[in-house]
Amino acid sequence: MNASDKTIVSLTHVAKHFGAVRALDGVDLTVTAGECLGLVGHNGAGKSTLMNVLAGTLSADKGTISVHGHDLSGRYSVSTAGENGIRCVFQELSLCPNLSVAENARIFHPSLTGFGWKRRAGDMIHAKLDEIFPGHGITPDDVVADLSIGKRQMVEIARAFTTTNAPLHLVILDEPTSSLDAVTSGQLLDFVRKVVGSGISCILISHVLGEVLNYADRIVVMKDGLVVASKPGSDFTRDTLVAAMGNVVEVEEIKDHQAFEAKRGQTEIVIEARSDTALDSVPLVAHRGEIIGLAGLASHGQTTMLLKIYDAAMRNKRTPKVDGPVALVAGDRQTDGVFHLWSISRNVGVRSLRRMVKRGLIDPLAEAALGREWQERIKIKTPDMDDNILSLSGGNQQKALFARALASDADIILMDDPMRGVDIGTKLEVYDLIRDEAAQGRTFLWYTTEMDELYNCDHTYVFRDGAIVADLTRDALSEEKILQSSFQESA
Amino acid sequence: MLAKLTSPRFLRAALPAASFTILLLAIFYVQPRAMSYFGMNLMLQYTVPIALATIAQMFIITVNDLDLSIGAFVGLTACIGATLLADTPVLGVLALAACVAAYAAMGALIHWRNLPSIVVTLGMSFVWLGIAVLVLPTPGGTAPGWVKSIMALKVPYVPFPIVAAVVIGCVVHVVLMRSSYGVVLRGAGGNPKAIGRAGWSLLKTKMVMFGAAGFFGVLSGLSLIGLTSAADAHIADRYTLYAIAGVILGGGEFVGGRVSPIGAVIGALTLALTGSFLTFLRISPDWQIGAQGGILILVLALRALINRREG
């Protein structure tokens, strides 16, 4: 391989417009062999569009794409990307839920045909899963619909690294760790370093800045459809990176909240719940105005607990005790959150319909007013709240879901890891909002897979195998303690 | 072992076969004379065209569409079979091939313009019916001799309709469920976006599925005139709903690419049997369609119960 072959892909002046929105406004990007490129930026900065162009699923309006020195602009498609060894793990999962893991691997490899293809596909994906995520517990015959969202993400990542006859040069990982817990995220990132060492390149898009800072060789910062910085990873610190992304809010604000310390017992108990396992060391208790964190490894009973509480509130059950109306902010927003065919206003207002009824019908003025109010309060970036919800970027869709819960009459807000794939600016805005609302007497139950978010919580309950194993106050909270409780052997 | 046998997935897969068996046993109990080679043959003879139409509908449902024209289409192919195919075989084969091509084109149109399949197929059903009336204005015609002889085939010990059903079910199962391209076709129903992103042509999958549906529609029409030996434009009007019910009875779902060819064939058999069962119970034909609906609701309610356990 000579020096000119070191460049795998180079994009020059790539532009992509969606109507009046300039998603990409002339981007230059090169990826060289054996490099891990970190890509960061706000939601709506154009990262996902850029990756779609690179993966061939969107064609650029302007600019050139060349792979290994060959100019492919104008005839670049998904299959040319595949032939040239460029793969993409998309943020919203691209597995077919009705097919098995092995069959999904087959979809990815046109050459897997003929007698015995199923066994070959199964062996291939299983070996790769073993290599990246030891102890994954997935078999090739599992139907994807039966797997948890974290396991689906593992399958999708492993699939992108499998090879048949086409070479593999570049894997794009768009928010790969958003549904993974700390351990599997670590496994993946270590694997990425190993792969990069063997000459394959990766583009890592993540809102968890620590991941990018620790694992990327070079970091590219995007803002408003442009590349605004491109420097070796070691030249950035967390603060300079945030500054480059153009956030006005300082990261330190997260820690500031620690100054505020509500003492338990000043307000009445609104939730008291136990898991179904009968192994809880403590019950989950929430007082009015508290922010309660649910921690632990992904899918160890946190979502089940939230749904149990939601169910109890909706059907007026005696146990668990829930005092007050509830609203749920979904984590898997495409499946459980947004109504795809509705406008943003309608998506926000659907939890508050009863309030907007006039003579038996929904009052369109009230609905529009509610939409406008929340557009302002929560800063949903859109020219018109009557636009379809899918015209928003992922982070803004999530904001709309928050607005839906906060606009409702609910005293208790349940949050099911709502910040998956949301940029740090949006996160900080939402944290502020949650704190304000809590100060006004709303109670939050917050399942999160991100350690930083737990520092916003008054109390954190750690879950393991469906049971509550620890109750940590904010003073006692530390990453070590959470990991310790998450992994304790129940000997 | 026991845990595997009571798992929702197994129960759901076993439900079509179980409902068929229970219905068959009920028939034998009410009318023991049906329990013979001749009785079974008579009772099940119309299942072959229904099973073929059900498979055609299943292909369409696999890619998240619904075909409301399959009954009229089977009627059209029956009319072509009883006229053109019998009189001028070359012209007849060409006409039937054109029918299959028209189906594939319908799939292409639905994909290309992103149209709701229900609307397109409902409209097309009148086109098929109109052409059928033009081809054969009054009931009549004669089925080609070879079609009749195939349908009159006598197999030792096992009635011919059962053999035919097993063959149809197995062939489609291998092609759709086991082959490597079948995975892509089903995936196009499960998550079309993912299939597109993996570099497959969604237009092609739609055309293949609609074309396959057209082909099985033709087979259904031919097998039908093999039994009746004459045709009529309205001969298969009921098949549209039979086919949808058969797919659903057989464990298929309207969206998400979850279908089962073997289940669909069993579903078609069950539907055909309910008719005989109700006749044996001396329920007047006026009430039969309602009673058939009742049996359908019963089986689907059972499946909903199993699904709830799974969720």
mmCIF file with all atom_site columns, C-alpha atoms in Angstrom, chain A residues 52 57 78-79 90 92-99 103-104 106-110 112-114 117-118 143 145-146, chain B residues 9 177-184 186-200 256-258 310:
data_model
loop_
_atom_site.group_PDB
_atom_site.id
_atom_site.type_symbol
_atom_site.label_atom_id
_atom_site.label_alt_id
_atom_site.label_comp_id
_atom_site.label_asym_id
_atom_site.label_entity_id
_atom_site.label_seq_id
_atom_site.pdbx_PDB_ins_code
_atom_site.Cartn_x
_atom_site.Cartn_y
_atom_site.Cartn_z
_atom_site.occupancy
_atom_site.B_iso_or_equiv
_atom_site.pdbx_formal_charge
_atom_site.auth_seq_id
_atom_site.auth_comp_id
_atom_site.auth_asym_id
_atom_site.auth_atom_id
_atom_site.pdbx_PDB_model_num
ATOM 1  C CA . ASN A 1 52  ? -26.049 9.118   5.029  1.00 0.00 ? 52  ASN A CA 1
ATOM 2  C CA . THR A 1 57  ? -28.441 6.373   1.282  1.00 0.00 ? 57  THR A CA 1
ATOM 3  C CA . VAL A 1 78  ? -25.493 2.028   -1.230 1.00 0.00 ? 78  VAL A CA 1
ATOM 4  C CA . SER A 1 79  ? -24.131 -0.792  -3.324 1.00 0.00 ? 79  SER A CA 1
ATOM 5  C CA . PHE A 1 90  ? -27.378 3.924   11.648 1.00 0.00 ? 90  PHE A CA 1
ATOM 6  C CA . GLU A 1 92  ? -32.187 4.280   14.359 1.00 0.00 ? 92  GLU A CA 1
ATOM 7  C CA . LEU A 1 93  ? -31.732 0.554   14.061 1.00 0.00 ? 93  LEU A CA 1
ATOM 8  C CA . SER A 1 94  ? -31.797 -1.094  10.646 1.00 0.00 ? 94  SER A CA 1
ATOM 9  C CA . LEU A 1 95  ? -32.644 -4.678  11.487 1.00 0.00 ? 95  LEU A CA 1
ATOM 10 C CA . CYS A 1 96  ? -35.763 -6.465  10.275 1.00 0.00 ? 96  CYS A CA 1
ATOM 11 C CA . PRO A 1 97  ? -37.677 -7.396  13.445 1.00 0.00 ? 97  PRO A CA 1
ATOM 12 C CA . ASN A 1 98  ? -39.453 -10.325 11.789 1.00 0.00 ? 98  ASN A CA 1
ATOM 13 C CA . LEU A 1 99  ? -36.216 -12.062 10.836 1.00 0.00 ? 99  LEU A CA 1
ATOM 14 C CA . GLU A 1 103 ? -31.209 -13.844 8.451  1.00 0.00 ? 103 GLU A CA 1
ATOM 15 C CA . ASN A 1 104 ? -30.454 -10.219 9.223  1.00 0.00 ? 104 ASN A CA 1
ATOM 16 C CA . ARG A 1 106 ? -27.722 -12.406 5.247  1.00 0.00 ? 106 ARG A CA 1
ATOM 17 C CA . ILE A 1 107 ? -29.524 -9.179  4.247  1.00 0.00 ? 107 ILE A CA 1
ATOM 18 C CA . PHE A 1 108 ? -26.212 -7.403  4.573  1.00 0.00 ? 108 PHE A CA 1
ATOM 19 C CA . HIS A 1 109 ? -24.233 -9.781  2.368  1.00 0.00 ? 109 HIS A CA 1
ATOM 20 C CA . PRO A 1 110 ? -25.521 -10.288 -1.195 1.00 0.00 ? 110 PRO A CA 1
ATOM 21 C CA . LEU A 1 112 ? -24.384 -15.273 1.095  1.00 0.00 ? 112 LEU A CA 1
ATOM 22 C CA . THR A 1 113 ? -26.452 -17.572 -1.083 1.00 0.00 ? 113 THR A CA 1
ATOM 23 C CA . GLY A 1 114 ? -26.699 -21.209 -2.016 1.00 0.00 ? 114 GLY A CA 1
ATOM 24 C CA . TRP A 1 117 ? -26.261 -20.074 3.697  1.00 0.00 ? 117 TRP A CA 1
ATOM 25 C CA . LYS A 1 118 ? -28.195 -19.937 6.951  1.00 0.00 ? 118 LYS A CA 1
ATOM 26 C CA . VAL A 1 143 ? -35.853 -13.456 16.247 1.00 0.00 ? 143 VAL A CA 1
ATOM 27 C CA . ALA A 1 145 ? -38.245 -8.684  17.698 1.00 0.00 ? 145 ALA A CA 1
ATOM 28 C CA . ASP A 1 146 ? -37.660 -10.741 20.868 1.00 0.00 ? 146 ASP A CA 1
ATOM 29 C CA . ARG B 2 9   ? -44.187 -19.091 20.110 1.00 0.00 ? 9   ARG B CA 1
ATOM 30 C CA . MET B 2 177 ? -38.797 -19.119 4.328  1.00 0.00 ? 177 MET B CA 1
ATOM 31 C CA . ARG B 2 178 ? -35.590 -21.016 3.573  1.00 0.00 ? 178 ARG B CA 1
ATOM 32 C CA . SER B 2 179 ? -34.051 -19.504 0.451  1.00 0.00 ? 179 SER B CA 1
ATOM 33 C CA . SER B 2 180 ? -31.627 -16.627 0.759  1.00 0.00 ? 180 SER B CA 1
ATOM 34 C CA . TYR B 2 181 ? -33.665 -14.308 -1.484 1.00 0.00 ? 181 TYR B CA 1
ATOM 35 C CA . GLY B 2 182 ? -36.814 -15.216 0.447  1.00 0.00 ? 182 GLY B CA 1
ATOM 36 C CA . VAL B 2 183 ? -35.188 -13.583 3.470  1.00 0.00 ? 183 VAL B CA 1
ATOM 37 C CA . VAL B 2 184 ? -34.854 -10.337 1.559  1.00 0.00 ? 184 VAL B CA 1
ATOM 38 C CA . ARG B 2 186 ? -39.723 -11.051 4.035  1.00 0.00 ? 186 ARG B CA 1
ATOM 39 C CA . GLY B 2 187 ? -37.324 -8.406  5.294  1.00 0.00 ? 187 GLY B CA 1
ATOM 40 C CA . ALA B 2 188 ? -38.956 -5.947  2.879  1.00 0.00 ? 188 ALA B CA 1
ATOM 41 C CA . GLY B 2 189 ? -42.108 -6.422  4.930  1.00 0.00 ? 189 GLY B CA 1
ATOM 42 C CA . GLY B 2 190 ? -40.356 -6.220  8.303  1.00 0.00 ? 190 GLY B CA 1
ATOM 43 C CA . ASN B 2 191 ? -38.282 -3.096  7.779  1.00 0.00 ? 191 ASN B CA 1
ATOM 44 C CA . PRO B 2 192 ? -38.239 -1.802  4.191  1.00 0.00 ? 192 PRO B CA 1
ATOM 45 C CA . LYS B 2 193 ? -35.815 0.975   5.086  1.00 0.00 ? 193 LYS B CA 1
ATOM 46 C CA . ALA B 2 194 ? -33.236 -1.506  6.334  1.00 0.00 ? 194 ALA B CA 1
ATOM 47 C CA . ILE B 2 195 ? -33.538 -3.537  3.141  1.00 0.00 ? 195 ILE B CA 1
ATOM 48 C CA . GLY B 2 196 ? -33.038 -0.395  1.063  1.00 0.00 ? 196 GLY B CA 1
ATOM 49 C CA . ARG B 2 197 ? -30.036 0.595   3.146  1.00 0.00 ? 197 ARG B CA 1
ATOM 50 C CA . ALA B 2 198 ? -28.461 -2.800  2.636  1.00 0.00 ? 198 ALA B CA 1
ATOM 51 C CA . GLY B 2 199 ? -28.520 -2.077  -1.098 1.00 0.00 ? 199 GLY B CA 1
ATOM 52 C CA . TRP B 2 200 ? -31.500 -4.160  -2.246 1.00 0.00 ? 200 TRP B CA 1
ATOM 53 C CA . GLY B 2 256 ? -44.430 -6.666  9.527  1.00 0.00 ? 256 GLY B CA 1
ATOM 54 C CA . GLY B 2 257 ? -43.657 -9.489  7.103  1.00 0.00 ? 257 GLY B CA 1
ATOM 55 C CA . ARG B 2 258 ? -44.762 -12.185 9.566  1.00 0.00 ? 258 ARG B CA 1
ATOM 56 C CA . GLU B 2 310 ? -46.029 -13.429 24.960 1.00 0.00 ? 310 GLU B CA 1
#
